[in-house]
Amino acid sequence: MNEEKLAILDNIKKEAIENHVPILQDVSLELIEVILSIKRPNKILEIGTAVGYSAIKFSKYLEGKDSKIKTIEISKDMYNIAKENVKNMELTEKIEIINEDATKYLETIDEKKEQFDVIFIDAAKGQYLVFLENAIRLAKNGAVIIADNVYFHGRVLSGYNEHRHRTATNRLREYIRIISEDKRLKSTVLNVGDGVAISVVNKEIK
Ligand SMILES: C[S@@+](CC[C@H](N)C(=O)[O-])C[C@H]1O[C@@H](n2cnc3c(N)ncnc32)[C@H](O)[C@@H]1O
């Protein structure tokens, strides 16, 4: 990445922080970058684009001429900002942004036509189970599914939570239980940032 692009990316990060857009924390990003540099994915699926910061960061690790990131964002405002950012970074060929509700859009992707090497879940906490089900379906054999914020600001580890957070908290606990018990997944949950769950998919196990 040249100096000009680095300056644009720094500004994307700075503006996101100033505007309280919850982009990936540096420590979580570092961990994911290690995974991506080992995995060298050809196709990445991201659920939760926000301003495009993580997708832009991930694009550095894509391998292959036809490599691509498909990223889904529900908010029109975020989508517009992400589109502009991706354009300014000259990454429109590599990053496809979909302005849809991922819970609905994911169902429209046919796993016989499109599969992914890495799937990054970083959107509505209450929907992680829906995202996981689709992530497993859309994963290539050996793919890595990464979910950020699985501790939900510590709520997942706490015995008491405010009523309004209980559904999402319980669903995240269920997410952790499922990735630990599903025989197709080899998983770990790391105490990095707000909790990062990593699962490797073995599609040969039924
Ligand atoms: C934590 S932010 C994503 C941050 C981004 N991955 C990064 O690190 O730069 C979560 C985003 O998910 C979006 N989102 C929430 N629910 C969604 C859904 N059902 N489908 C698609 N996007 C969703 C929100 O609008 C928000 O922009």
PDB file of C-alpha atoms and ligand atoms in Angstrom:
ATOM      1  CA  MET A   1       0.000   0.000   0.000  1.00  0.00           C
ATOM      2  CA  ASN A   2       1.493   3.360  -1.000  1.00  0.00           C
ATOM      3  CA  GLU A   3       1.710   6.469   1.198  1.00  0.00           C
ATOM      4  CA  GLU A   4      -1.409   8.032  -0.302  1.00  0.00           C
ATOM      5  CA  LYS A   5      -3.530   4.901   0.338  1.00  0.00           C
ATOM      6  CA  LEU A   6      -2.144   4.580   3.865  1.00  0.00           C
ATOM      7  CA  ALA A   7      -3.194   8.174   4.552  1.00  0.00           C
ATOM      8  CA  ILE A   8      -6.716   7.497   3.202  1.00  0.00           C
ATOM      9  CA  LEU A   9      -6.996   4.358   5.351  1.00  0.00           C
ATOM     10  CA  ASP A  10      -5.779   6.237   8.446  1.00  0.00           C
ATOM     11  CA  ASN A  11      -8.469   8.810   7.804  1.00  0.00           C
ATOM     12  CA  ILE A  12     -11.186   6.148   7.376  1.00  0.00           C
ATOM     13  CA  LYS A  13     -10.207   4.745  10.781  1.00  0.00           C
ATOM     14  CA  LYS A  14      -9.993   8.182  12.406  1.00  0.00           C
ATOM     15  CA  GLU A  15     -13.425   9.246  11.116  1.00  0.00           C
ATOM     16  CA  ALA A  16     -14.992   5.925  12.157  1.00  0.00           C
ATOM     17  CA  ILE A  17     -13.674   6.350  15.706  1.00  0.00           C
ATOM     18  CA  GLU A  18     -14.772  10.009  15.841  1.00  0.00           C
ATOM     19  CA  ASN A  19     -18.263   9.018  14.682  1.00  0.00           C
ATOM     20  CA  HIS A  20     -18.493   6.067  17.105  1.00  0.00           C
ATOM     21  CA  VAL A  21     -18.671   3.491  14.312  1.00  0.00           C
ATOM     22  CA  PRO A  22     -17.669   0.164  15.933  1.00  0.00           C
ATOM     23  CA  ILE A  23     -14.815  -0.950  13.668  1.00  0.00           C
ATOM     24  CA  LEU A  24     -12.492  -3.849  14.531  1.00  0.00           C
ATOM     25  CA  GLN A  25     -10.206  -3.213  17.489  1.00  0.00           C
ATOM     26  CA  ASP A  26      -6.479  -3.232  16.667  1.00  0.00           C
ATOM     27  CA  VAL A  27      -5.779  -6.409  18.704  1.00  0.00           C
ATOM     28  CA  SER A  28      -8.615  -8.356  17.043  1.00  0.00           C
ATOM     29  CA  LEU A  29      -7.523  -7.111  13.637  1.00  0.00           C
ATOM     30  CA  GLU A  30      -3.954  -8.286  14.316  1.00  0.00           C
ATOM     31  CA  LEU A  31      -5.217 -11.770  15.180  1.00  0.00           C
ATOM     32  CA  ILE A  32      -7.378 -11.947  12.051  1.00  0.00           C
ATOM     33  CA  GLU A  33      -4.511 -10.677   9.902  1.00  0.00           C
ATOM     34  CA  VAL A  34      -2.357 -13.580  11.177  1.00  0.00           C
ATOM     35  CA  ILE A  35      -5.100 -16.054  10.222  1.00  0.00           C
ATOM     36  CA  LEU A  36      -5.507 -14.424   6.799  1.00  0.00           C
ATOM     37  CA  SER A  37      -1.787 -14.442   6.131  1.00  0.00           C
ATOM     38  CA  ILE A  38      -1.694 -18.200   6.839  1.00  0.00           C
ATOM     39  CA  LYS A  39      -4.939 -18.970   5.019  1.00  0.00           C
ATOM     40  CA  ARG A  40      -4.423 -16.650   2.020  1.00  0.00           C
ATOM     41  CA  PRO A  41      -8.102 -16.724   1.024  1.00  0.00           C
ATOM     42  CA  ASN A  42      -9.446 -16.425  -2.485  1.00  0.00           C
ATOM     43  CA  LYS A  43     -13.002 -15.581  -1.375  1.00  0.00           C
ATOM     44  CA  ILE A  44     -13.992 -13.802   1.839  1.00  0.00           C
ATOM     45  CA  LEU A  45     -17.544 -13.236   3.051  1.00  0.00           C
ATOM     46  CA  GLU A  46     -18.035 -10.476   5.610  1.00  0.00           C
ATOM     47  CA  ILE A  47     -21.287  -9.890   7.479  1.00  0.00           C
ATOM     48  CA  GLY A  48     -21.299  -6.278   8.725  1.00  0.00           C
ATOM     49  CA  THR A  49     -19.370  -3.812   6.537  1.00  0.00           C
ATOM     50  CA  ALA A  50     -19.873  -0.552   8.467  1.00  0.00           C
ATOM     51  CA  VAL A  51     -17.559   1.938   6.689  1.00  0.00           C
ATOM     52  CA  GLY A  52     -15.534  -0.802   4.958  1.00  0.00           C
ATOM     53  CA  TYR A  53     -12.523  -0.582   7.264  1.00  0.00           C
ATOM     54  CA  SER A  54     -12.095  -4.319   7.955  1.00  0.00           C
ATOM     55  CA  ALA A  55     -12.859  -5.308   4.354  1.00  0.00           C
ATOM     56  CA  ILE A  56     -10.195  -2.872   3.115  1.00  0.00           C
ATOM     57  CA  LYS A  57      -7.692  -4.260   5.644  1.00  0.00           C
ATOM     58  CA  PHE A  58      -8.526  -7.872   4.685  1.00  0.00           C
ATOM     59  CA  SER A  59      -8.107  -7.197   0.946  1.00  0.00           C
ATOM     60  CA  LYS A  60      -4.316  -7.191   1.370  1.00  0.00           C
ATOM     61  CA  TYR A  61      -4.396 -10.951   2.076  1.00  0.00           C
ATOM     62  CA  LEU A  62      -6.477 -12.048  -0.918  1.00  0.00           C
ATOM     63  CA  GLU A  63      -4.804 -14.548  -3.202  1.00  0.00           C
ATOM     64  CA  GLY A  64      -5.546 -15.214  -6.869  1.00  0.00           C
ATOM     65  CA  LYS A  65      -6.600 -13.079  -9.807  1.00  0.00           C
ATOM     66  CA  ASP A  66     -10.312 -13.746  -9.270  1.00  0.00           C
ATOM     67  CA  SER A  67     -10.071 -13.171  -5.508  1.00  0.00           C
ATOM     68  CA  LYS A  68     -12.852 -11.168  -3.892  1.00  0.00           C
ATOM     69  CA  ILE A  69     -14.503  -9.995  -0.696  1.00  0.00           C
ATOM     70  CA  LYS A  70     -18.291  -9.927  -0.543  1.00  0.00           C
ATOM     71  CA  THR A  71     -19.448  -7.786   2.362  1.00  0.00           C
ATOM     72  CA  ILE A  72     -23.025  -7.176   3.512  1.00  0.00           C
ATOM     73  CA  GLU A  73     -24.332  -4.036   5.225  1.00  0.00           C
ATOM     74  CA  ILE A  74     -27.938  -3.334   6.239  1.00  0.00           C
ATOM     75  CA  SER A  75     -27.652   0.453   6.703  1.00  0.00           C
ATOM     76  CA  LYS A  76     -27.925   2.613   3.586  1.00  0.00           C
ATOM     77  CA  ASP A  77     -25.829   5.370   5.200  1.00  0.00           C
ATOM     78  CA  MET A  78     -23.008   2.964   6.116  1.00  0.00           C
ATOM     79  CA  TYR A  79     -23.202   1.356   2.680  1.00  0.00           C
ATOM     80  CA  ASN A  80     -22.786   4.758   0.986  1.00  0.00           C
ATOM     81  CA  ILE A  81     -19.760   5.635   3.130  1.00  0.00           C
ATOM     82  CA  ALA A  82     -18.207   2.184   2.584  1.00  0.00           C
ATOM     83  CA  LYS A  83     -18.752   2.482  -1.178  1.00  0.00           C
ATOM     84  CA  GLU A  84     -16.985   5.841  -1.256  1.00  0.00           C
ATOM     85  CA  ASN A  85     -14.114   4.532   0.908  1.00  0.00           C
ATOM     86  CA  VAL A  86     -13.631   1.437  -1.253  1.00  0.00           C
ATOM     87  CA  LYS A  87     -13.656   3.625  -4.368  1.00  0.00           C
ATOM     88  CA  ASN A  88     -11.052   5.995  -2.891  1.00  0.00           C
ATOM     89  CA  MET A  89      -8.865   2.983  -2.053  1.00  0.00           C
ATOM     90  CA  GLU A  90      -9.249   1.762  -5.676  1.00  0.00           C
ATOM     91  CA  LEU A  91     -10.625  -1.569  -4.453  1.00  0.00           C
ATOM     92  CA  THR A  92     -13.985  -1.689  -6.259  1.00  0.00           C
ATOM     93  CA  GLU A  93     -12.811  -4.715  -8.283  1.00  0.00           C
ATOM     94  CA  LYS A  94     -11.946  -6.622  -5.101  1.00  0.00           C
ATOM     95  CA  ILE A  95     -14.653  -5.574  -2.624  1.00  0.00           C
ATOM     96  CA  GLU A  96     -18.321  -6.064  -3.483  1.00  0.00           C
ATOM     97  CA  ILE A  97     -20.654  -4.353  -1.006  1.00  0.00           C
ATOM     98  CA  ILE A  98     -24.238  -5.581  -0.722  1.00  0.00           C
ATOM     99  CA  ASN A  99     -26.780  -3.236   0.868  1.00  0.00           C
ATOM    100  CA  GLU A 100     -29.145  -5.842   2.359  1.00  0.00           C
ATOM    101  CA  ASP A 101     -30.192  -7.441   5.614  1.00  0.00           C
ATOM    102  CA  ALA A 102     -27.746 -10.350   5.820  1.00  0.00           C
ATOM    103  CA  THR A 103     -30.296 -12.597   7.564  1.00  0.00           C
ATOM    104  CA  LYS A 104     -32.299 -12.497   4.327  1.00  0.00           C
ATOM    105  CA  TYR A 105     -29.535 -12.022   1.763  1.00  0.00           C
ATOM    106  CA  LEU A 106     -27.428 -14.997   2.902  1.00  0.00           C
ATOM    107  CA  GLU A 107     -30.346 -17.334   2.159  1.00  0.00           C
ATOM    108  CA  THR A 108     -30.194 -16.232  -1.495  1.00  0.00           C
ATOM    109  CA  ILE A 109     -26.572 -17.350  -1.964  1.00  0.00           C
ATOM    110  CA  ASP A 110     -26.475 -20.794  -3.550  1.00  0.00           C
ATOM    111  CA  GLU A 111     -23.663 -22.849  -1.993  1.00  0.00           C
ATOM    112  CA  LYS A 112     -23.340 -24.819  -5.234  1.00  0.00           C
ATOM    113  CA  LYS A 113     -22.349 -21.606  -7.043  1.00  0.00           C
ATOM    114  CA  GLU A 114     -20.518 -19.644  -4.365  1.00  0.00           C
ATOM    115  CA  GLN A 115     -18.374 -20.756  -1.426  1.00  0.00           C
ATOM    116  CA  PHE A 116     -15.885 -18.947   0.776  1.00  0.00           C
ATOM    117  CA  ASP A 117     -12.478 -19.582   2.388  1.00  0.00           C
ATOM    118  CA  VAL A 118     -13.016 -17.152   5.247  1.00  0.00           C
ATOM    119  CA  ILE A 119     -16.297 -15.899   6.695  1.00  0.00           C
ATOM    120  CA  PHE A 120     -16.231 -12.996   9.121  1.00  0.00           C
ATOM    121  CA  ILE A 121     -19.290 -12.426  11.307  1.00  0.00           C
ATOM    122  CA  ASP A 122     -19.434  -8.874  12.689  1.00  0.00           C
ATOM    123  CA  ALA A 123     -23.054  -7.670  12.670  1.00  0.00           C
ATOM    124  CA  ALA A 124     -26.197  -7.853  14.868  1.00  0.00           C
ATOM    125  CA  LYS A 125     -25.314  -9.975  17.935  1.00  0.00           C
ATOM    126  CA  GLY A 126     -28.849 -11.364  18.186  1.00  0.00           C
ATOM    127  CA  GLN A 127     -28.499 -12.876  14.705  1.00  0.00           C
ATOM    128  CA  TYR A 128     -25.178 -14.724  15.083  1.00  0.00           C
ATOM    129  CA  LEU A 129     -26.901 -18.128  15.047  1.00  0.00           C
ATOM    130  CA  VAL A 130     -28.559 -17.364  11.687  1.00  0.00           C
ATOM    131  CA  PHE A 131     -25.235 -16.092  10.356  1.00  0.00           C
ATOM    132  CA  LEU A 132     -23.448 -19.225  11.619  1.00  0.00           C
ATOM    133  CA  GLU A 133     -25.903 -21.610   9.981  1.00  0.00           C
ATOM    134  CA  ASN A 134     -25.382 -19.857   6.644  1.00  0.00           C
ATOM    135  CA  ALA A 135     -21.632 -19.538   7.182  1.00  0.00           C
ATOM    136  CA  ILE A 136     -21.302 -23.325   7.583  1.00  0.00           C
ATOM    137  CA  ARG A 137     -23.456 -23.892   4.503  1.00  0.00           C
ATOM    138  CA  LEU A 138     -21.397 -21.436   2.426  1.00  0.00           C
ATOM    139  CA  ALA A 139     -17.968 -22.531   3.723  1.00  0.00           C
ATOM    140  CA  LYS A 140     -15.475 -24.413   1.580  1.00  0.00           C
ATOM    141  CA  ASN A 141     -14.027 -27.490   3.240  1.00  0.00           C
ATOM    142  CA  GLY A 142     -11.292 -26.168   5.560  1.00  0.00           C
ATOM    143  CA  ALA A 143     -12.753 -22.665   5.638  1.00  0.00           C
ATOM    144  CA  VAL A 144     -12.376 -20.480   8.721  1.00  0.00           C
ATOM    145  CA  ILE A 145     -15.372 -18.791  10.339  1.00  0.00           C
ATOM    146  CA  ILE A 146     -14.409 -15.864  12.577  1.00  0.00           C
ATOM    147  CA  ALA A 147     -16.919 -14.094  14.823  1.00  0.00           C
ATOM    148  CA  ASP A 148     -16.060 -10.865  16.631  1.00  0.00           C
ATOM    149  CA  ASN A 149     -17.571  -9.520  19.879  1.00  0.00           C
ATOM    150  CA  VAL A 150     -18.690 -12.909  21.185  1.00  0.00           C
ATOM    151  CA  TYR A 151     -18.228 -11.625  24.771  1.00  0.00           C
ATOM    152  CA  PHE A 152     -20.634  -8.747  23.996  1.00  0.00           C
ATOM    153  CA  HIS A 153     -18.752  -6.275  26.220  1.00  0.00           C
ATOM    154  CA  GLY A 154     -18.369  -8.951  28.920  1.00  0.00           C
ATOM    155  CA  ARG A 155     -22.125  -9.615  29.159  1.00  0.00           C
ATOM    156  CA  VAL A 156     -21.692 -13.220  27.995  1.00  0.00           C
ATOM    157  CA  LEU A 157     -19.475 -13.862  31.042  1.00  0.00           C
ATOM    158  CA  SER A 158     -21.692 -12.028  33.517  1.00  0.00           C
ATOM    159  CA  GLY A 159     -24.376 -13.610  35.715  1.00  0.00           C
ATOM    160  CA  TYR A 160     -26.598 -10.523  35.536  1.00  0.00           C
ATOM    161  CA  ASN A 161     -27.529  -8.465  32.489  1.00  0.00           C
ATOM    162  CA  GLU A 162     -30.052  -5.729  31.824  1.00  0.00           C
ATOM    163  CA  HIS A 163     -33.266  -7.026  30.303  1.00  0.00           C
ATOM    164  CA  ARG A 164     -32.647  -5.342  26.918  1.00  0.00           C
ATOM    165  CA  HIS A 165     -29.363  -7.235  26.436  1.00  0.00           C
ATOM    166  CA  ARG A 166     -30.555 -10.667  27.559  1.00  0.00           C
ATOM    167  CA  THR A 167     -31.712 -12.099  24.223  1.00  0.00           C
ATOM    168  CA  ALA A 168     -28.504 -11.186  22.368  1.00  0.00           C
ATOM    169  CA  THR A 169     -26.394 -12.367  25.339  1.00  0.00           C
ATOM    170  CA  ASN A 170     -28.148 -15.747  25.457  1.00  0.00           C
ATOM    171  CA  ARG A 171     -27.850 -16.155  21.695  1.00  0.00           C
ATOM    172  CA  LEU A 172     -24.110 -15.477  21.858  1.00  0.00           C
ATOM    173  CA  ARG A 173     -23.794 -18.085  24.631  1.00  0.00           C
ATOM    174  CA  GLU A 174     -25.659 -20.459  22.340  1.00  0.00           C
ATOM    175  CA  TYR A 175     -23.256 -19.525  19.504  1.00  0.00           C
ATOM    176  CA  ILE A 176     -20.278 -20.497  21.693  1.00  0.00           C
ATOM    177  CA  ARG A 177     -21.994 -23.735  22.755  1.00  0.00           C
ATOM    178  CA  ILE A 178     -22.796 -24.716  19.161  1.00  0.00           C
ATOM    179  CA  ILE A 179     -19.314 -24.032  17.781  1.00  0.00           C
ATOM    180  CA  SER A 180     -17.865 -26.083  20.648  1.00  0.00           C
ATOM    181  CA  GLU A 181     -20.215 -29.041  20.107  1.00  0.00           C
ATOM    182  CA  ASP A 182     -20.789 -29.183  16.341  1.00  0.00           C
ATOM    183  CA  LYS A 183     -18.643 -32.057  15.067  1.00  0.00           C
ATOM    184  CA  ARG A 184     -17.984 -30.284  11.758  1.00  0.00           C
ATOM    185  CA  LEU A 185     -16.207 -27.445  13.575  1.00  0.00           C
ATOM    186  CA  LYS A 186     -12.867 -27.208  15.353  1.00  0.00           C
ATOM    187  CA  SER A 187     -13.285 -24.083  17.432  1.00  0.00           C
ATOM    188  CA  THR A 188     -11.653 -21.860  19.966  1.00  0.00           C
ATOM    189  CA  VAL A 189     -12.757 -18.640  21.647  1.00  0.00           C
ATOM    190  CA  LEU A 190      -9.955 -16.222  22.368  1.00  0.00           C
ATOM    191  CA  ASN A 191      -9.913 -13.541  25.008  1.00  0.00           C
ATOM    192  CA  VAL A 192      -8.817 -10.930  22.483  1.00  0.00           C
ATOM    193  CA  GLY A 193     -10.593  -7.585  22.183  1.00  0.00           C
ATOM    194  CA  ASP A 194     -14.265  -8.280  22.888  1.00  0.00           C
ATOM    195  CA  GLY A 195     -13.850 -12.048  22.335  1.00  0.00           C
ATOM    196  CA  VAL A 196     -13.038 -13.600  18.980  1.00  0.00           C
ATOM    197  CA  ALA A 197     -14.405 -17.046  18.071  1.00  0.00           C
ATOM    198  CA  ILE A 198     -12.539 -19.018  15.429  1.00  0.00           C
ATOM    199  CA  SER A 199     -13.913 -22.187  13.831  1.00  0.00           C
ATOM    200  CA  VAL A 200     -12.388 -24.352  11.125  1.00  0.00           C
ATOM    201  CA  VAL A 201     -15.001 -26.194   9.045  1.00  0.00           C
ATOM    202  CA  ASN A 202     -14.580 -29.875   8.190  1.00  0.00           C
ATOM    203  CA  LYS A 203     -17.261 -30.687   5.635  1.00  0.00           C
ATOM    204  CA  GLU A 204     -16.254 -34.328   5.396  1.00  0.00           C
ATOM    205  CA  ILE A 205     -17.787 -34.983   8.819  1.00  0.00           C
ATOM    206  CA  LYS A 206     -21.586 -35.288   8.493  1.00  0.00           C
TER     207      LYS A 206
HETATM  208  C1  LIG B   1     -19.418  -3.877  14.156  1.00  0.00           C
HETATM  209  S1  LIG B   1     -19.984  -3.080  12.726  1.00  0.00           S
HETATM  210  C2  LIG B   1     -18.969  -3.743  11.454  1.00  0.00           C
HETATM  211  C3  LIG B   1     -17.554  -3.234  11.521  1.00  0.00           C
HETATM  212  C4  LIG B   1     -16.677  -3.649  10.359  1.00  0.00           C
HETATM  213  N1  LIG B   1     -16.670  -5.083  10.153  1.00  0.00           N
HETATM  214  C5  LIG B   1     -15.245  -3.186  10.619  1.00  0.00           C
HETATM  215  O1  LIG B   1     -14.581  -3.779  11.464  1.00  0.00           O
HETATM  216  O2  LIG B   1     -14.798  -2.242   9.960  1.00  0.00           O
HETATM  217  C6  LIG B   1     -21.508  -3.900  12.437  1.00  0.00           C
HETATM  218  C7  LIG B   1     -22.260  -3.477  11.186  1.00  0.00           C
HETATM  219  O3  LIG B   1     -23.234  -4.486  10.913  1.00  0.00           O
HETATM  220  C8  LIG B   1     -24.368  -3.871  10.360  1.00  0.00           C
HETATM  221  N2  LIG B   1     -25.496  -4.805  10.520  1.00  0.00           N
HETATM  222  C9  LIG B   1     -26.238  -5.042  11.640  1.00  0.00           C
HETATM  223  N3  LIG B   1     -27.169  -5.971  11.391  1.00  0.00           N
HETATM  224  C10 LIG B   1     -27.009  -6.354  10.100  1.00  0.00           C
HETATM  225  C11 LIG B   1     -27.675  -7.275   9.258  1.00  0.00           C
HETATM  226  N4  LIG B   1     -28.706  -8.014   9.709  1.00  0.00           N
HETATM  227  N5  LIG B   1     -27.258  -7.395   7.978  1.00  0.00           N
HETATM  228  C12 LIG B   1     -26.202  -6.656   7.517  1.00  0.00           C
HETATM  229  N6  LIG B   1     -25.551  -5.761   8.264  1.00  0.00           N
HETATM  230  C13 LIG B   1     -25.931  -5.616   9.537  1.00  0.00           C
HETATM  231  C14 LIG B   1     -24.501  -2.572  11.153  1.00  0.00           C
HETATM  232  O4  LIG B   1     -25.272  -1.619  10.439  1.00  0.00           O
HETATM  233  C15 LIG B   1     -23.040  -2.168  11.339  1.00  0.00           C
HETATM  234  O5  LIG B   1     -22.623  -1.256  10.350  1.00  0.00           O
END
